[in-house]
Short mmCIF file of N, CA, C and O in Angstrom, two decimals:
data_model
loop_
_atom_site.label_atom_id
_atom_site.label_comp_id
_atom_site.label_asym_id
_atom_site.label_seq_id
_atom_site.Cartn_x
_atom_site.Cartn_y
_atom_site.Cartn_z
N MET A 1 66.93 -65.56 -46.25
CA MET A 1 67.98 -64.90 -45.52
C MET A 1 68.82 -64.05 -46.48
O MET A 1 69.04 -64.44 -47.62
N THR A 2 69.25 -62.90 -46.02
CA THR A 2 70.14 -62.06 -46.81
C THR A 2 71.37 -61.72 -45.98
O THR A 2 71.34 -61.79 -44.75
N GLU A 3 72.45 -61.36 -46.67
CA GLU A 3 73.70 -60.98 -46.01
C GLU A 3 74.19 -59.66 -46.56
O GLU A 3 74.01 -59.36 -47.74
N HIS A 4 74.84 -58.90 -45.69
CA HIS A 4 75.37 -57.60 -46.05
C HIS A 4 76.72 -57.42 -45.37
O HIS A 4 76.96 -57.98 -44.30
N LEU A 5 77.59 -56.62 -45.98
CA LEU A 5 78.91 -56.37 -45.43
C LEU A 5 79.24 -54.89 -45.56
O LEU A 5 79.20 -54.34 -46.66
N LEU A 6 79.53 -54.27 -44.43
CA LEU A 6 79.96 -52.88 -44.39
C LEU A 6 81.42 -52.88 -43.94
O LEU A 6 81.76 -53.56 -42.96
N LEU A 7 82.28 -52.17 -44.64
CA LEU A 7 83.71 -52.17 -44.33
C LEU A 7 84.19 -50.79 -43.91
O LEU A 7 83.80 -49.78 -44.51
N PHE A 8 85.06 -50.79 -42.89
CA PHE A 8 85.57 -49.54 -42.32
C PHE A 8 87.05 -49.68 -41.99
O PHE A 8 87.51 -50.76 -41.61
N PRO A 9 87.80 -48.58 -42.08
CA PRO A 9 89.21 -48.64 -41.75
C PRO A 9 89.47 -48.75 -40.24
O PRO A 9 90.51 -49.24 -39.83
N GLU A 10 88.52 -48.31 -39.41
CA GLU A 10 88.72 -48.30 -37.96
C GLU A 10 87.80 -49.29 -37.26
O GLU A 10 86.60 -49.33 -37.54
N ARG A 11 88.35 -50.04 -36.32
CA ARG A 11 87.54 -51.01 -35.58
C ARG A 11 86.46 -50.31 -34.75
O ARG A 11 85.34 -50.82 -34.62
N GLY A 12 86.77 -49.17 -34.17
CA GLY A 12 85.80 -48.46 -33.34
C GLY A 12 84.52 -48.14 -34.10
O GLY A 12 83.41 -48.29 -33.56
N THR A 13 84.66 -47.72 -35.33
CA THR A 13 83.49 -47.41 -36.16
C THR A 13 82.68 -48.68 -36.41
O THR A 13 81.45 -48.68 -36.29
N ALA A 14 83.35 -49.77 -36.74
CA ALA A 14 82.66 -51.04 -36.99
C ALA A 14 81.93 -51.50 -35.73
O ALA A 14 80.78 -51.95 -35.80
N ASP A 15 82.59 -51.38 -34.57
CA ASP A 15 81.96 -51.79 -33.32
C ASP A 15 80.71 -50.97 -33.02
O ASP A 15 79.69 -51.51 -32.59
N GLU A 16 80.78 -49.66 -33.23
CA GLU A 16 79.63 -48.78 -32.99
C GLU A 16 78.44 -49.18 -33.86
O GLU A 16 77.31 -49.27 -33.39
N ILE A 17 78.70 -49.38 -35.14
CA ILE A 17 77.63 -49.72 -36.07
C ILE A 17 77.06 -51.10 -35.74
O ILE A 17 75.83 -51.29 -35.76
N ALA A 18 77.90 -52.04 -35.41
CA ALA A 18 77.43 -53.38 -35.06
C ALA A 18 76.51 -53.32 -33.84
O ALA A 18 75.46 -53.97 -33.80
N THR A 19 76.89 -52.53 -32.86
CA THR A 19 76.06 -52.39 -31.65
C THR A 19 74.71 -51.78 -32.00
O THR A 19 73.67 -52.27 -31.55
N GLU A 20 74.72 -50.73 -32.81
CA GLU A 20 73.46 -50.08 -33.22
C GLU A 20 72.54 -51.06 -33.94
O GLU A 20 71.35 -51.13 -33.65
N LEU A 21 73.09 -51.82 -34.87
CA LEU A 21 72.28 -52.74 -35.66
C LEU A 21 71.77 -53.91 -34.81
O LEU A 21 70.63 -54.36 -34.97
N ALA A 22 72.60 -54.39 -33.89
CA ALA A 22 72.16 -55.48 -33.01
C ALA A 22 71.01 -54.99 -32.12
O ALA A 22 70.04 -55.72 -31.90
N GLU A 23 71.11 -53.75 -31.64
CA GLU A 23 70.04 -53.20 -30.80
C GLU A 23 68.75 -53.02 -31.58
O GLU A 23 67.66 -53.06 -31.01
N GLU A 24 68.87 -52.83 -32.89
CA GLU A 24 67.68 -52.71 -33.74
C GLU A 24 67.01 -54.06 -33.98
O GLU A 24 65.90 -54.11 -34.48
N GLY A 25 67.71 -55.15 -33.65
CA GLY A 25 67.10 -56.46 -33.75
C GLY A 25 67.44 -57.28 -34.98
O GLY A 25 66.74 -58.24 -35.29
N PHE A 26 68.52 -56.94 -35.68
CA PHE A 26 68.91 -57.77 -36.82
C PHE A 26 69.30 -59.16 -36.32
O PHE A 26 69.81 -59.32 -35.20
N THR A 27 69.06 -60.17 -37.11
CA THR A 27 69.24 -61.57 -36.72
C THR A 27 70.65 -61.85 -36.21
O THR A 27 70.84 -62.41 -35.14
N GLU A 28 71.65 -61.47 -36.99
CA GLU A 28 73.05 -61.71 -36.60
C GLU A 28 73.90 -60.56 -37.09
O GLU A 28 73.86 -60.19 -38.26
N VAL A 29 74.68 -59.99 -36.18
CA VAL A 29 75.60 -58.90 -36.51
C VAL A 29 76.93 -59.23 -35.84
O VAL A 29 76.98 -59.51 -34.65
N ARG A 30 78.01 -59.22 -36.64
CA ARG A 30 79.32 -59.49 -36.06
C ARG A 30 80.38 -58.62 -36.73
O ARG A 30 80.25 -58.25 -37.90
N VAL A 31 81.42 -58.34 -35.97
CA VAL A 31 82.56 -57.56 -36.47
C VAL A 31 83.70 -58.54 -36.71
O VAL A 31 83.98 -59.40 -35.89
N LEU A 32 84.34 -58.39 -37.87
CA LEU A 32 85.48 -59.24 -38.18
C LEU A 32 86.50 -58.48 -39.00
O LEU A 32 86.21 -57.42 -39.56
N ARG A 33 87.70 -59.01 -39.03
CA ARG A 33 88.80 -58.41 -39.80
C ARG A 33 88.81 -59.05 -41.18
O ARG A 33 88.79 -60.27 -41.30
N VAL A 34 88.85 -58.22 -42.22
CA VAL A 34 88.80 -58.72 -43.59
C VAL A 34 90.01 -58.18 -44.36
O VAL A 34 90.22 -56.98 -44.44
N ALA A 35 90.79 -59.10 -44.91
CA ALA A 35 91.94 -58.72 -45.74
C ALA A 35 91.49 -58.56 -47.18
O ALA A 35 90.62 -59.30 -47.65
N HIS A 36 92.06 -57.62 -47.86
CA HIS A 36 91.76 -57.43 -49.28
C HIS A 36 92.41 -58.54 -50.09
O HIS A 36 93.48 -59.04 -49.73
N ALA A 37 91.80 -58.92 -51.16
CA ALA A 37 92.36 -59.95 -52.03
C ALA A 37 93.75 -59.52 -52.49
O ALA A 37 93.95 -58.40 -52.94
N GLY A 38 94.70 -60.41 -52.34
CA GLY A 38 96.07 -60.13 -52.78
C GLY A 38 96.91 -59.38 -51.78
O GLY A 38 98.08 -59.15 -52.01
N GLU A 39 96.34 -58.99 -50.64
CA GLU A 39 97.10 -58.25 -49.65
C GLU A 39 97.71 -59.21 -48.65
O GLU A 39 97.03 -60.05 -48.08
N ASP A 40 99.01 -59.08 -48.41
CA ASP A 40 99.70 -59.94 -47.45
C ASP A 40 99.87 -59.25 -46.10
O ASP A 40 100.05 -59.91 -45.08
N ASP A 41 99.82 -57.95 -46.08
CA ASP A 41 100.07 -57.18 -44.87
C ASP A 41 98.78 -57.05 -44.05
O ASP A 41 97.78 -56.50 -44.53
N ALA A 42 98.83 -57.51 -42.82
CA ALA A 42 97.64 -57.43 -41.95
C ALA A 42 97.22 -55.99 -41.71
O ALA A 42 96.06 -55.71 -41.41
N GLU A 43 98.14 -55.05 -41.83
CA GLU A 43 97.82 -53.64 -41.64
C GLU A 43 96.85 -53.12 -42.71
O GLU A 43 96.17 -52.13 -42.51
N ASP A 44 96.80 -53.80 -43.85
CA ASP A 44 95.92 -53.36 -44.93
C ASP A 44 94.50 -53.91 -44.80
O ASP A 44 93.63 -53.57 -45.59
N ALA A 45 94.27 -54.74 -43.81
CA ALA A 45 92.95 -55.32 -43.62
C ALA A 45 92.00 -54.25 -43.06
O ALA A 45 92.42 -53.30 -42.42
N GLU A 46 90.72 -54.43 -43.34
CA GLU A 46 89.71 -53.51 -42.84
C GLU A 46 88.81 -54.23 -41.85
O GLU A 46 88.79 -55.46 -41.78
N TRP A 47 88.04 -53.45 -41.12
CA TRP A 47 87.08 -54.00 -40.17
C TRP A 47 85.72 -54.06 -40.85
O TRP A 47 85.27 -53.09 -41.44
N ALA A 48 85.09 -55.20 -40.74
CA ALA A 48 83.81 -55.41 -41.41
C ALA A 48 82.70 -55.65 -40.40
O ALA A 48 82.92 -56.26 -39.35
N VAL A 49 81.53 -55.17 -40.75
CA VAL A 49 80.31 -55.50 -40.01
C VAL A 49 79.52 -56.41 -40.94
O VAL A 49 79.09 -56.00 -42.01
N HIS A 50 79.40 -57.67 -40.53
CA HIS A 50 78.68 -58.66 -41.32
C HIS A 50 77.29 -58.81 -40.73
O HIS A 50 77.14 -59.08 -39.54
N ILE A 51 76.27 -58.63 -41.55
CA ILE A 51 74.89 -58.69 -41.10
C ILE A 51 74.18 -59.81 -41.84
O ILE A 51 74.23 -59.88 -43.07
N ARG A 52 73.53 -60.68 -41.09
CA ARG A 52 72.68 -61.72 -41.66
C ARG A 52 71.28 -61.48 -41.15
O ARG A 52 71.08 -61.31 -39.95
N GLU A 53 70.34 -61.43 -42.05
CA GLU A 53 68.95 -61.18 -41.67
C GLU A 53 68.07 -62.29 -42.21
O GLU A 53 67.91 -62.43 -43.42
N GLU A 54 67.50 -63.06 -41.31
CA GLU A 54 66.69 -64.20 -41.72
C GLU A 54 65.25 -63.82 -42.04
O GLU A 54 64.53 -64.59 -42.65
N MET A 55 64.80 -62.65 -41.63
CA MET A 55 63.41 -62.26 -41.82
C MET A 55 63.10 -61.77 -43.25
O MET A 55 61.96 -61.56 -43.59
N VAL A 56 64.12 -61.58 -44.06
CA VAL A 56 63.92 -61.15 -45.44
C VAL A 56 63.81 -62.40 -46.31
O VAL A 56 64.77 -63.15 -46.47
N GLU A 57 62.63 -62.61 -46.87
CA GLU A 57 62.40 -63.83 -47.65
C GLU A 57 62.73 -63.67 -49.13
O GLU A 57 63.07 -64.63 -49.79
N ASP A 58 62.60 -62.47 -49.67
CA ASP A 58 62.82 -62.25 -51.10
C ASP A 58 64.04 -61.34 -51.31
O ASP A 58 63.94 -60.13 -51.14
N PRO A 59 65.19 -61.92 -51.70
CA PRO A 59 66.39 -61.11 -51.89
C PRO A 59 66.26 -60.05 -52.99
O PRO A 59 67.07 -59.15 -53.07
N ALA A 60 65.26 -60.16 -53.84
CA ALA A 60 65.07 -59.18 -54.91
C ALA A 60 63.90 -58.24 -54.58
O ALA A 60 63.55 -57.39 -55.39
N GLY A 61 63.31 -58.38 -53.42
CA GLY A 61 62.13 -57.60 -53.05
C GLY A 61 62.44 -56.23 -52.49
O GLY A 61 63.60 -55.84 -52.32
N PRO A 62 61.40 -55.48 -52.17
CA PRO A 62 61.56 -54.10 -51.70
C PRO A 62 62.23 -53.99 -50.33
O PRO A 62 62.94 -53.03 -50.08
N VAL A 63 62.02 -54.96 -49.45
CA VAL A 63 62.67 -54.89 -48.13
C VAL A 63 64.19 -55.00 -48.30
O VAL A 63 64.95 -54.22 -47.73
N GLU A 64 64.62 -55.96 -49.10
CA GLU A 64 66.05 -56.14 -49.35
C GLU A 64 66.63 -54.91 -50.01
O GLU A 64 67.72 -54.44 -49.66
N SER A 65 65.93 -54.35 -50.97
CA SER A 65 66.39 -53.15 -51.65
C SER A 65 66.56 -52.00 -50.66
O SER A 65 67.54 -51.26 -50.70
N GLY A 66 65.61 -51.87 -49.75
CA GLY A 66 65.69 -50.83 -48.73
C GLY A 66 66.87 -51.03 -47.80
O GLY A 66 67.54 -50.07 -47.42
N LEU A 67 67.15 -52.28 -47.43
CA LEU A 67 68.30 -52.56 -46.58
C LEU A 67 69.60 -52.21 -47.30
O LEU A 67 70.50 -51.62 -46.71
N ARG A 68 69.70 -52.57 -48.57
CA ARG A 68 70.91 -52.24 -49.33
C ARG A 68 71.14 -50.73 -49.38
O ARG A 68 72.26 -50.26 -49.18
N GLU A 69 70.09 -49.98 -49.63
CA GLU A 69 70.21 -48.52 -49.67
C GLU A 69 70.62 -47.97 -48.31
O GLU A 69 71.47 -47.09 -48.22
N ARG A 70 70.01 -48.48 -47.27
CA ARG A 70 70.31 -48.00 -45.92
C ARG A 70 71.75 -48.31 -45.54
O ARG A 70 72.46 -47.45 -45.02
N PHE A 71 72.20 -49.55 -45.77
CA PHE A 71 73.55 -49.92 -45.40
C PHE A 71 74.59 -49.18 -46.23
O PHE A 71 75.65 -48.82 -45.73
N SER A 72 74.30 -48.95 -47.49
CA SER A 72 75.20 -48.20 -48.35
C SER A 72 75.37 -46.77 -47.83
O SER A 72 76.49 -46.26 -47.74
N ALA A 73 74.26 -46.14 -47.48
CA ALA A 73 74.31 -44.76 -46.96
C ALA A 73 75.01 -44.73 -45.60
O ALA A 73 75.82 -43.83 -45.34
N LEU A 74 74.75 -45.70 -44.75
CA LEU A 74 75.37 -45.77 -43.43
C LEU A 74 76.88 -45.90 -43.56
O LEU A 74 77.64 -45.21 -42.88
N ALA A 75 77.33 -46.77 -44.44
CA ALA A 75 78.77 -46.95 -44.65
C ALA A 75 79.41 -45.66 -45.16
O ALA A 75 80.46 -45.24 -44.67
N GLU A 76 78.76 -45.02 -46.12
CA GLU A 76 79.31 -43.78 -46.70
C GLU A 76 79.38 -42.68 -45.64
O GLU A 76 80.38 -41.95 -45.57
N GLU A 77 78.35 -42.57 -44.81
CA GLU A 77 78.33 -41.54 -43.76
C GLU A 77 79.48 -41.70 -42.77
O GLU A 77 79.96 -40.73 -42.20
N ARG A 78 79.89 -42.94 -42.55
CA ARG A 78 80.92 -43.23 -41.55
C ARG A 78 82.29 -43.49 -42.16
O ARG A 78 83.17 -44.03 -41.50
N GLY A 79 82.48 -43.15 -43.43
CA GLY A 79 83.80 -43.26 -44.05
C GLY A 79 84.16 -44.67 -44.50
O GLY A 79 85.34 -44.98 -44.65
N GLY A 80 83.17 -45.50 -44.72
CA GLY A 80 83.43 -46.86 -45.16
C GLY A 80 82.78 -47.12 -46.51
O GLY A 80 82.45 -46.20 -47.24
N TRP A 81 82.60 -48.39 -46.81
CA TRP A 81 81.93 -48.76 -48.05
C TRP A 81 81.11 -50.02 -47.83
O TRP A 81 81.31 -50.75 -46.88
N TYR A 82 80.18 -50.24 -48.73
CA TYR A 82 79.23 -51.33 -48.63
C TYR A 82 79.47 -52.35 -49.72
O TYR A 82 79.63 -52.00 -50.88
N ASP A 83 79.54 -53.63 -49.33
CA ASP A 83 79.69 -54.72 -50.29
C ASP A 83 78.34 -55.43 -50.39
O ASP A 83 77.94 -56.12 -49.45
N PRO A 84 77.63 -55.27 -51.50
CA PRO A 84 76.29 -55.86 -51.62
C PRO A 84 76.28 -57.37 -51.80
O PRO A 84 75.24 -58.00 -51.65
N GLU A 85 77.42 -57.96 -52.11
CA GLU A 85 77.48 -59.41 -52.31
C GLU A 85 78.67 -59.99 -51.55
O GLU A 85 79.67 -60.42 -52.13
N PRO A 86 78.57 -60.05 -50.22
CA PRO A 86 79.69 -60.54 -49.42
C PRO A 86 79.94 -62.02 -49.61
O PRO A 86 79.01 -62.79 -49.88
N THR A 87 81.19 -62.42 -49.45
CA THR A 87 81.56 -63.83 -49.52
C THR A 87 82.25 -64.20 -48.21
O THR A 87 83.41 -64.58 -48.20
N ILE A 88 81.52 -64.06 -47.13
CA ILE A 88 82.04 -64.37 -45.79
C ILE A 88 81.56 -65.75 -45.39
O ILE A 88 80.37 -66.03 -45.47
N PRO A 89 82.47 -66.61 -44.92
CA PRO A 89 82.03 -67.96 -44.51
C PRO A 89 81.22 -67.94 -43.23
O PRO A 89 81.28 -67.08 -42.44
#
């Protein structure tokens, strides 16, 4: 299983991307609010799309590498950023 996190300033963008990825058949896709480390103000939190994919067996393999590249480009295209090592419970 692998995990990915895409972060966006707007919830609408996160919702759109989550819907697209869920329709593509990813194992688990959810939108959540993520606060930055050290930030106390809820207004500074961003919207995250958390993706868990159970079909990827080798986290260092070519499929995982392709997913990282795709998610990174997708986040950049939509004004967000990609966290390759999420720590979401």
